[in-house]
């Protein structure tokens, strides 16, 4: 390193030597060097003015020079920066308690592109300076710089030829001289420069003390405001698992006003690539530092990258230091440099190591500590440059593949981020897991990470979604069974119901879980057959022979849980549900002869269905089994009888043939039991019996009738033949009842069968119906010789419908012609000739209208 001059004479000789080497003699530039000096002077001016983007960068260069020098044993390396005014002039001064310049250091200060800061072979820690040009930044704010170090006292004056590298012997102002200190004094050129320095000193970054080799104190005197920054390092801090440093800030009275603590981690990078600017250096130390408030609380905010001195802010939440190779301005790295790439890899290693250190720390109290909150350091608020983005991505990737996070199960080891789920607050119950079993808890990220959720997700932790929560519910039910479900408080059940309500894509899965409590204490799934919510009025008729499940009444009164059950398509037990159950049971009856149901049950079923017929989707009686009577024997209407005609005894229908013949031997009538009307009357009142009959008759599924059906599917029925044999008059009465008032013509089969039917006449002889006449008073008077059918009450006009079957019902042309035919068969002497004249006179009157019949 060289020796320090021991006298003023030696110091003067050194300065004289430097002047001579730069072409000066007797303080004048040799003529032979004038052209070269002029070019150099111009280059120096450009270098000083354009190398740095900010005029105050020189402050960092002066800090660099101070850190690169030597200090006496027992002395705390200290640098003072002072900005002040005196006698109307503005000054900036630095005072460093180093031992003083050597000639080599002095020579480097007066050169361009040369530095004493070469590391001996094998040295681990490099020096800050590289090119010997940083000092020239002072000339951006000052034309003259005075220097005092040991016995050296000189100045640089940029106004003179090569004045920025030419030391001129000059006494340092006595009033500013501090013994045993190296000092730089800059008379500032402008108020703007003074303001800029004042601003930068107010915001100086004391963190640089963390990464300087020697300086431990930095005193800043900024126009009357004094602050002292002190660095104290602890190599083994038990609270933080290793090295820490604190930087304290004191005011001018020595009172500490602020203390910042940093967790420090160092890593030595081995086998560095060869680099001419780092001759003989194959290893280098990288350092990362993390600001902490206490053992539980990180301090975040973007921090700068350092190469002993600050370089720039690249958005990291921690400080990075390495002996990077920088561009000439020291304001950026050389990014395409293999040396820096190797250091980047070392920084990544250091980061992964220090995070392990955080993870290993003990909790301050339950759920608190840096072992959890260290994740806050992981975010980055910048995307450029790529060099730093790559480092950030590699850091996250490296952490994502390590077991670094604690789960909710304290008995399980650390887990990889991708193996854990973050449980949202809305999925937690009473401060814990909603489904609290080890197999579930071991997959949940510890709640101690709640404040760093975002950072945990960056590492690959997944946020639990509703599908995942459903899977946990299913696992939990398998593990604890229905007993475990029953032990949960109502608030737990409400929360589960609320979370899964309206999750349509999970409905079918949820319906398979045993989560529905019954009033008998059992737990079933929503797929349970005949499962219902209790009716709100608690009127729950259950048809005998039907098994149903009713949800616990008290539970169903909880609106949240009831809403969830309804979402699972559990319907309220209402008359509609009762009707459905009855009809479902009746379908079994109709299809299975082995199924049984008593007469009383059949009656009760029909009355209930009729009473609640508005709940049905059809107007008439639905498909169900009824109690019937045939030949005096009770029977149940079953599948084979669904097409069978069932008759009602309706007292309002005339003639009442069903009642007349229901007990007659060989009768074809299957009759609805009269117990139905009695049951309806008892339950709903006598006035409802008529509506009950009409309801049955409106059925589209069953064949009910109140009068005998004579034709079915185009064929004469057994009822036709029964009445033909029993009583032709009753048969005609049925035809009259069915067709006398209907516009629709009778079936063709019925028409031709009736026309040909042999019916009794008034003279006791049977003849085909189509050859007969109805014995109306008019016909008996005007055509008395016709063959008259024997009918009850023939004078009533409602027998006129028989004309559809060829029967004469009025005194028309056909009747008169038939009368003439009948008279022609009598002896002449017995014929009333006036009657004949009257017939012809009537025929003549009707000649134009009934010409066809007359011919």
PDB file of C-alpha atoms in Angstrom, residues 114-279:
ATOM      1  CA  UNK A 114      -6.080   4.074 -12.378  1.00  0.00           C
ATOM      2  CA  UNK A 115      -6.736   3.055  -8.810  1.00  0.00           C
ATOM      3  CA  UNK A 116      -4.839   1.661  -5.897  1.00  0.00           C
ATOM      4  CA  UNK A 117      -7.815  -0.523  -5.174  1.00  0.00           C
ATOM      5  CA  UNK A 118      -6.419  -3.766  -6.480  1.00  0.00           C
ATOM      6  CA  UNK A 119      -6.987  -6.793  -4.345  1.00  0.00           C
ATOM      7  CA  UNK A 120      -4.098  -9.043  -3.479  1.00  0.00           C
ATOM      8  CA  UNK A 121      -4.436 -12.626  -4.626  1.00  0.00           C
ATOM      9  CA  UNK A 122      -6.895 -14.650  -2.630  1.00  0.00           C
ATOM     10  CA  UNK A 123      -8.434 -11.607  -0.922  1.00  0.00           C
ATOM     11  CA  UNK A 124     -12.105 -12.170  -0.269  1.00  0.00           C
ATOM     12  CA  UNK A 125     -13.333  -8.623   0.103  1.00  0.00           C
ATOM     13  CA  UNK A 126     -12.736  -6.358  -2.860  1.00  0.00           C
ATOM     14  CA  UNK A 127     -12.363  -2.616  -2.759  1.00  0.00           C
ATOM     15  CA  UNK A 128     -15.066  -0.224  -3.789  1.00  0.00           C
ATOM     16  CA  UNK A 129     -13.185   1.871  -6.330  1.00  0.00           C
ATOM     17  CA  UNK A 130     -12.201   0.556  -9.705  1.00  0.00           C
ATOM     18  CA  UNK A 131     -11.339   3.218 -12.245  1.00  0.00           C
ATOM     19  CA  UNK A 132      -9.940   6.119 -10.230  1.00  0.00           C
ATOM     20  CA  UNK A 133     -12.347   8.445 -11.941  1.00  0.00           C
ATOM     21  CA  UNK A 134     -15.077   8.735  -9.295  1.00  0.00           C
ATOM     22  CA  UNK A 135     -13.384  11.550  -7.456  1.00  0.00           C
ATOM     23  CA  UNK A 136     -13.680  13.793 -10.514  1.00  0.00           C
ATOM     24  CA  UNK A 137     -17.421  14.092  -9.770  1.00  0.00           C
ATOM     25  CA  UNK A 138     -16.615  16.772  -7.167  1.00  0.00           C
ATOM     26  CA  UNK A 139     -15.894  19.227  -9.976  1.00  0.00           C
ATOM     27  CA  UNK A 140     -19.544  19.222 -10.930  1.00  0.00           C
ATOM     28  CA  UNK A 141     -20.308  21.392  -7.881  1.00  0.00           C
ATOM     29  CA  UNK A 142     -16.924  23.040  -7.186  1.00  0.00           C
ATOM     30  CA  UNK A 143     -14.124  24.538  -9.293  1.00  0.00           C
ATOM     31  CA  UNK A 144     -11.632  24.254  -6.473  1.00  0.00           C
ATOM     32  CA  UNK A 145     -11.223  21.334  -4.086  1.00  0.00           C
ATOM     33  CA  UNK A 146      -8.929  21.623  -1.096  1.00  0.00           C
ATOM     34  CA  UNK A 147      -7.435  18.457   0.386  1.00  0.00           C
ATOM     35  CA  UNK A 148      -5.642  17.831   3.679  1.00  0.00           C
ATOM     36  CA  UNK A 149      -4.401  14.382   4.732  1.00  0.00           C
ATOM     37  CA  UNK A 150      -1.520  13.940   7.168  1.00  0.00           C
ATOM     38  CA  UNK A 151       1.231  16.267   5.941  1.00  0.00           C
ATOM     39  CA  UNK A 152      -0.384  16.623   2.518  1.00  0.00           C
ATOM     40  CA  UNK A 153      -2.131  19.918   1.926  1.00  0.00           C
ATOM     41  CA  UNK A 154      -3.017  20.840  -1.653  1.00  0.00           C
ATOM     42  CA  UNK A 155      -5.818  21.783  -3.955  1.00  0.00           C
ATOM     43  CA  UNK A 156      -7.240  21.007  -7.385  1.00  0.00           C
ATOM     44  CA  UNK A 157      -8.416  23.866  -9.557  1.00  0.00           C
ATOM     45  CA  UNK A 158     -10.318  22.881 -12.679  1.00  0.00           C
ATOM     46  CA  UNK A 159      -9.955  26.393 -14.064  1.00  0.00           C
ATOM     47  CA  UNK A 160      -6.297  25.741 -14.654  1.00  0.00           C
ATOM     48  CA  UNK A 161      -4.918  23.419 -17.337  1.00  0.00           C
ATOM     49  CA  UNK A 162      -5.378  19.802 -16.247  1.00  0.00           C
ATOM     50  CA  UNK A 163      -6.349  21.281 -12.901  1.00  0.00           C
ATOM     51  CA  UNK A 164      -8.545  18.287 -12.019  1.00  0.00           C
ATOM     52  CA  UNK A 165      -5.531  15.968 -11.856  1.00  0.00           C
ATOM     53  CA  UNK A 166      -2.828  18.447 -10.957  1.00  0.00           C
ATOM     54  CA  UNK A 167      -2.221  18.859  -7.202  1.00  0.00           C
ATOM     55  CA  UNK A 168      -1.137  22.367  -6.293  1.00  0.00           C
ATOM     56  CA  UNK A 169       0.451  22.946  -2.927  1.00  0.00           C
ATOM     57  CA  UNK A 170      -1.958  25.049  -0.924  1.00  0.00           C
ATOM     58  CA  UNK A 171      -2.471  25.452   2.797  1.00  0.00           C
ATOM     59  CA  UNK A 172      -5.773  24.090   4.034  1.00  0.00           C
ATOM     60  CA  UNK A 173      -7.818  26.809   5.803  1.00  0.00           C
ATOM     61  CA  UNK A 174      -6.773  26.700   9.436  1.00  0.00           C
ATOM     62  CA  UNK A 175     -10.284  27.331  10.736  1.00  0.00           C
ATOM     63  CA  UNK A 176     -11.522  24.213   8.954  1.00  0.00           C
ATOM     64  CA  UNK A 177      -8.614  21.954   9.730  1.00  0.00           C
ATOM     65  CA  UNK A 178      -9.284  18.991  12.023  1.00  0.00           C
ATOM     66  CA  UNK A 179      -6.195  17.211  13.340  1.00  0.00           C
ATOM     67  CA  UNK A 180      -5.628  13.571  12.406  1.00  0.00           C
ATOM     68  CA  UNK A 181      -8.309  13.639   9.761  1.00  0.00           C
ATOM     69  CA  UNK A 182      -8.307  13.493   5.984  1.00  0.00           C
ATOM     70  CA  UNK A 183     -10.422  16.352   4.727  1.00  0.00           C
ATOM     71  CA  UNK A 184     -11.959  17.583   1.490  1.00  0.00           C
ATOM     72  CA  UNK A 185     -13.264  21.145   1.304  1.00  0.00           C
ATOM     73  CA  UNK A 186     -15.468  22.236  -1.602  1.00  0.00           C
ATOM     74  CA  UNK A 187     -16.428  25.908  -2.046  1.00  0.00           C
ATOM     75  CA  UNK A 188     -19.714  25.413  -3.882  1.00  0.00           C
ATOM     76  CA  UNK A 189     -20.286  27.083  -7.210  1.00  0.00           C
ATOM     77  CA  UNK A 190     -24.005  27.862  -6.929  1.00  0.00           C
ATOM     78  CA  UNK A 191     -26.988  28.050  -4.642  1.00  0.00           C
ATOM     79  CA  UNK A 192     -28.618  25.310  -6.751  1.00  0.00           C
ATOM     80  CA  UNK A 193     -25.755  22.949  -5.924  1.00  0.00           C
ATOM     81  CA  UNK A 194     -26.037  23.905  -2.274  1.00  0.00           C
ATOM     82  CA  UNK A 195     -29.765  23.141  -2.307  1.00  0.00           C
ATOM     83  CA  UNK A 196     -29.224  19.802  -4.020  1.00  0.00           C
ATOM     84  CA  UNK A 197     -26.603  18.745  -1.458  1.00  0.00           C
ATOM     85  CA  UNK A 198     -28.857  19.928   1.374  1.00  0.00           C
ATOM     86  CA  UNK A 199     -31.682  17.786   0.003  1.00  0.00           C
ATOM     87  CA  UNK A 200     -29.526  14.686  -0.438  1.00  0.00           C
ATOM     88  CA  UNK A 201     -27.973  14.947   3.003  1.00  0.00           C
ATOM     89  CA  UNK A 202     -31.471  15.042   4.498  1.00  0.00           C
ATOM     90  CA  UNK A 203     -32.216  11.746   2.782  1.00  0.00           C
ATOM     91  CA  UNK A 204     -28.865  10.067   3.038  1.00  0.00           C
ATOM     92  CA  UNK A 205     -29.143   6.291   3.337  1.00  0.00           C
ATOM     93  CA  UNK A 206     -27.444   5.122   6.523  1.00  0.00           C
ATOM     94  CA  UNK A 207     -27.913   1.508   5.356  1.00  0.00           C
ATOM     95  CA  UNK A 208     -24.711   1.917   3.390  1.00  0.00           C
ATOM     96  CA  UNK A 209     -22.890   1.435   6.721  1.00  0.00           C
ATOM     97  CA  UNK A 210     -24.056  -2.182   6.597  1.00  0.00           C
ATOM     98  CA  UNK A 211     -21.911  -2.922   3.572  1.00  0.00           C
ATOM     99  CA  UNK A 212     -18.848  -0.599   3.918  1.00  0.00           C
ATOM    100  CA  UNK A 213     -15.657  -2.328   4.919  1.00  0.00           C
ATOM    101  CA  UNK A 214     -14.537  -0.015   7.651  1.00  0.00           C
ATOM    102  CA  UNK A 215     -16.728   2.989   8.388  1.00  0.00           C
ATOM    103  CA  UNK A 216     -18.900   2.531  11.458  1.00  0.00           C
ATOM    104  CA  UNK A 217     -20.100   6.067  12.056  1.00  0.00           C
ATOM    105  CA  UNK A 218     -21.417   8.690   9.726  1.00  0.00           C
ATOM    106  CA  UNK A 219     -21.904  12.224  11.015  1.00  0.00           C
ATOM    107  CA  UNK A 220     -24.030  14.573   8.947  1.00  0.00           C
ATOM    108  CA  UNK A 221     -24.081  18.271   9.699  1.00  0.00           C
ATOM    109  CA  UNK A 222     -26.573  19.853   7.341  1.00  0.00           C
ATOM    110  CA  UNK A 223     -26.817  23.613   7.809  1.00  0.00           C
ATOM    111  CA  UNK A 224     -27.100  23.427  11.572  1.00  0.00           C
ATOM    112  CA  UNK A 225     -28.933  20.088  11.781  1.00  0.00           C
ATOM    113  CA  UNK A 226     -26.684  17.366  13.119  1.00  0.00           C
ATOM    114  CA  UNK A 227     -27.339  13.642  12.917  1.00  0.00           C
ATOM    115  CA  UNK A 228     -25.042  10.786  13.804  1.00  0.00           C
ATOM    116  CA  UNK A 229     -25.519   7.308  12.369  1.00  0.00           C
ATOM    117  CA  UNK A 230     -23.774   4.451  14.186  1.00  0.00           C
ATOM    118  CA  UNK A 231     -23.488   0.854  13.146  1.00  0.00           C
ATOM    119  CA  UNK A 232     -23.310  -1.904  15.745  1.00  0.00           C
ATOM    120  CA  UNK A 233     -22.984  -5.493  14.623  1.00  0.00           C
ATOM    121  CA  UNK A 234     -23.824  -8.628  16.606  1.00  0.00           C
ATOM    122  CA  UNK A 235     -22.323 -11.754  15.122  1.00  0.00           C
ATOM    123  CA  UNK A 236     -24.553 -14.188  16.956  1.00  0.00           C
ATOM    124  CA  UNK A 237     -27.908 -12.781  17.979  1.00  0.00           C
ATOM    125  CA  UNK A 238     -29.925 -15.553  19.627  1.00  0.00           C
ATOM    126  CA  UNK A 239     -33.236 -13.807  18.984  1.00  0.00           C
ATOM    127  CA  UNK A 240     -32.651 -13.853  15.230  1.00  0.00           C
ATOM    128  CA  UNK A 241     -30.566 -16.970  14.786  1.00  0.00           C
ATOM    129  CA  UNK A 242     -27.330 -15.306  13.668  1.00  0.00           C
ATOM    130  CA  UNK A 243     -25.807 -11.998  12.674  1.00  0.00           C
ATOM    131  CA  UNK A 244     -27.714  -8.760  13.122  1.00  0.00           C
ATOM    132  CA  UNK A 245     -26.799  -5.114  12.865  1.00  0.00           C
ATOM    133  CA  UNK A 246     -28.404  -1.995  14.235  1.00  0.00           C
ATOM    134  CA  UNK A 247     -28.053   1.509  12.902  1.00  0.00           C
ATOM    135  CA  UNK A 248     -28.874   4.174  15.458  1.00  0.00           C
ATOM    136  CA  UNK A 249     -29.627   7.773  14.634  1.00  0.00           C
ATOM    137  CA  UNK A 250     -28.744  10.441  17.199  1.00  0.00           C
ATOM    138  CA  UNK A 251     -29.408  14.137  17.099  1.00  0.00           C
ATOM    139  CA  UNK A 252     -26.892  16.887  17.756  1.00  0.00           C
ATOM    140  CA  UNK A 253     -27.342  16.448  21.512  1.00  0.00           C
ATOM    141  CA  UNK A 254     -26.381  12.811  21.340  1.00  0.00           C
ATOM    142  CA  UNK A 255     -29.900  11.585  22.055  1.00  0.00           C
ATOM    143  CA  UNK A 256     -30.870   8.485  20.112  1.00  0.00           C
ATOM    144  CA  UNK A 257     -34.005   9.259  18.085  1.00  0.00           C
ATOM    145  CA  UNK A 258     -34.235   6.187  15.882  1.00  0.00           C
ATOM    146  CA  UNK A 259     -32.888   2.637  15.819  1.00  0.00           C
ATOM    147  CA  UNK A 260     -33.092   0.341  12.820  1.00  0.00           C
ATOM    148  CA  UNK A 261     -32.322  -3.358  13.127  1.00  0.00           C
ATOM    149  CA  UNK A 262     -31.339  -5.651  10.286  1.00  0.00           C
ATOM    150  CA  UNK A 263     -31.005  -9.396  10.044  1.00  0.00           C
ATOM    151  CA  UNK A 264     -27.752  -9.964   8.147  1.00  0.00           C
ATOM    152  CA  UNK A 265     -26.838 -13.044   6.191  1.00  0.00           C
ATOM    153  CA  UNK A 266     -23.595 -13.555   4.350  1.00  0.00           C
ATOM    154  CA  UNK A 267     -22.582 -16.108   1.777  1.00  0.00           C
ATOM    155  CA  UNK A 268     -19.220 -16.588   0.125  1.00  0.00           C
ATOM    156  CA  UNK A 269     -19.392 -17.221  -3.608  1.00  0.00           C
ATOM    157  CA  UNK A 270     -16.705 -19.664  -4.726  1.00  0.00           C
ATOM    158  CA  UNK A 271     -14.980 -20.197  -8.064  1.00  0.00           C
ATOM    159  CA  UNK A 272     -15.764 -16.830  -9.550  1.00  0.00           C
ATOM    160  CA  UNK A 273     -14.862 -16.369 -13.220  1.00  0.00           C
ATOM    161  CA  UNK A 274     -11.628 -14.524 -13.946  1.00  0.00           C
ATOM    162  CA  UNK A 275     -12.035 -10.785 -14.214  1.00  0.00           C
ATOM    163  CA  UNK A 276      -9.255  -8.276 -15.020  1.00  0.00           C
ATOM    164  CA  UNK A 277     -10.845  -5.741 -12.719  1.00  0.00           C
ATOM    165  CA  UNK A 278     -10.692  -8.245  -9.884  1.00  0.00           C
ATOM    166  CA  UNK A 279      -7.193  -9.625 -10.348  1.00  0.00           C
TER     167      UNK A 279
END
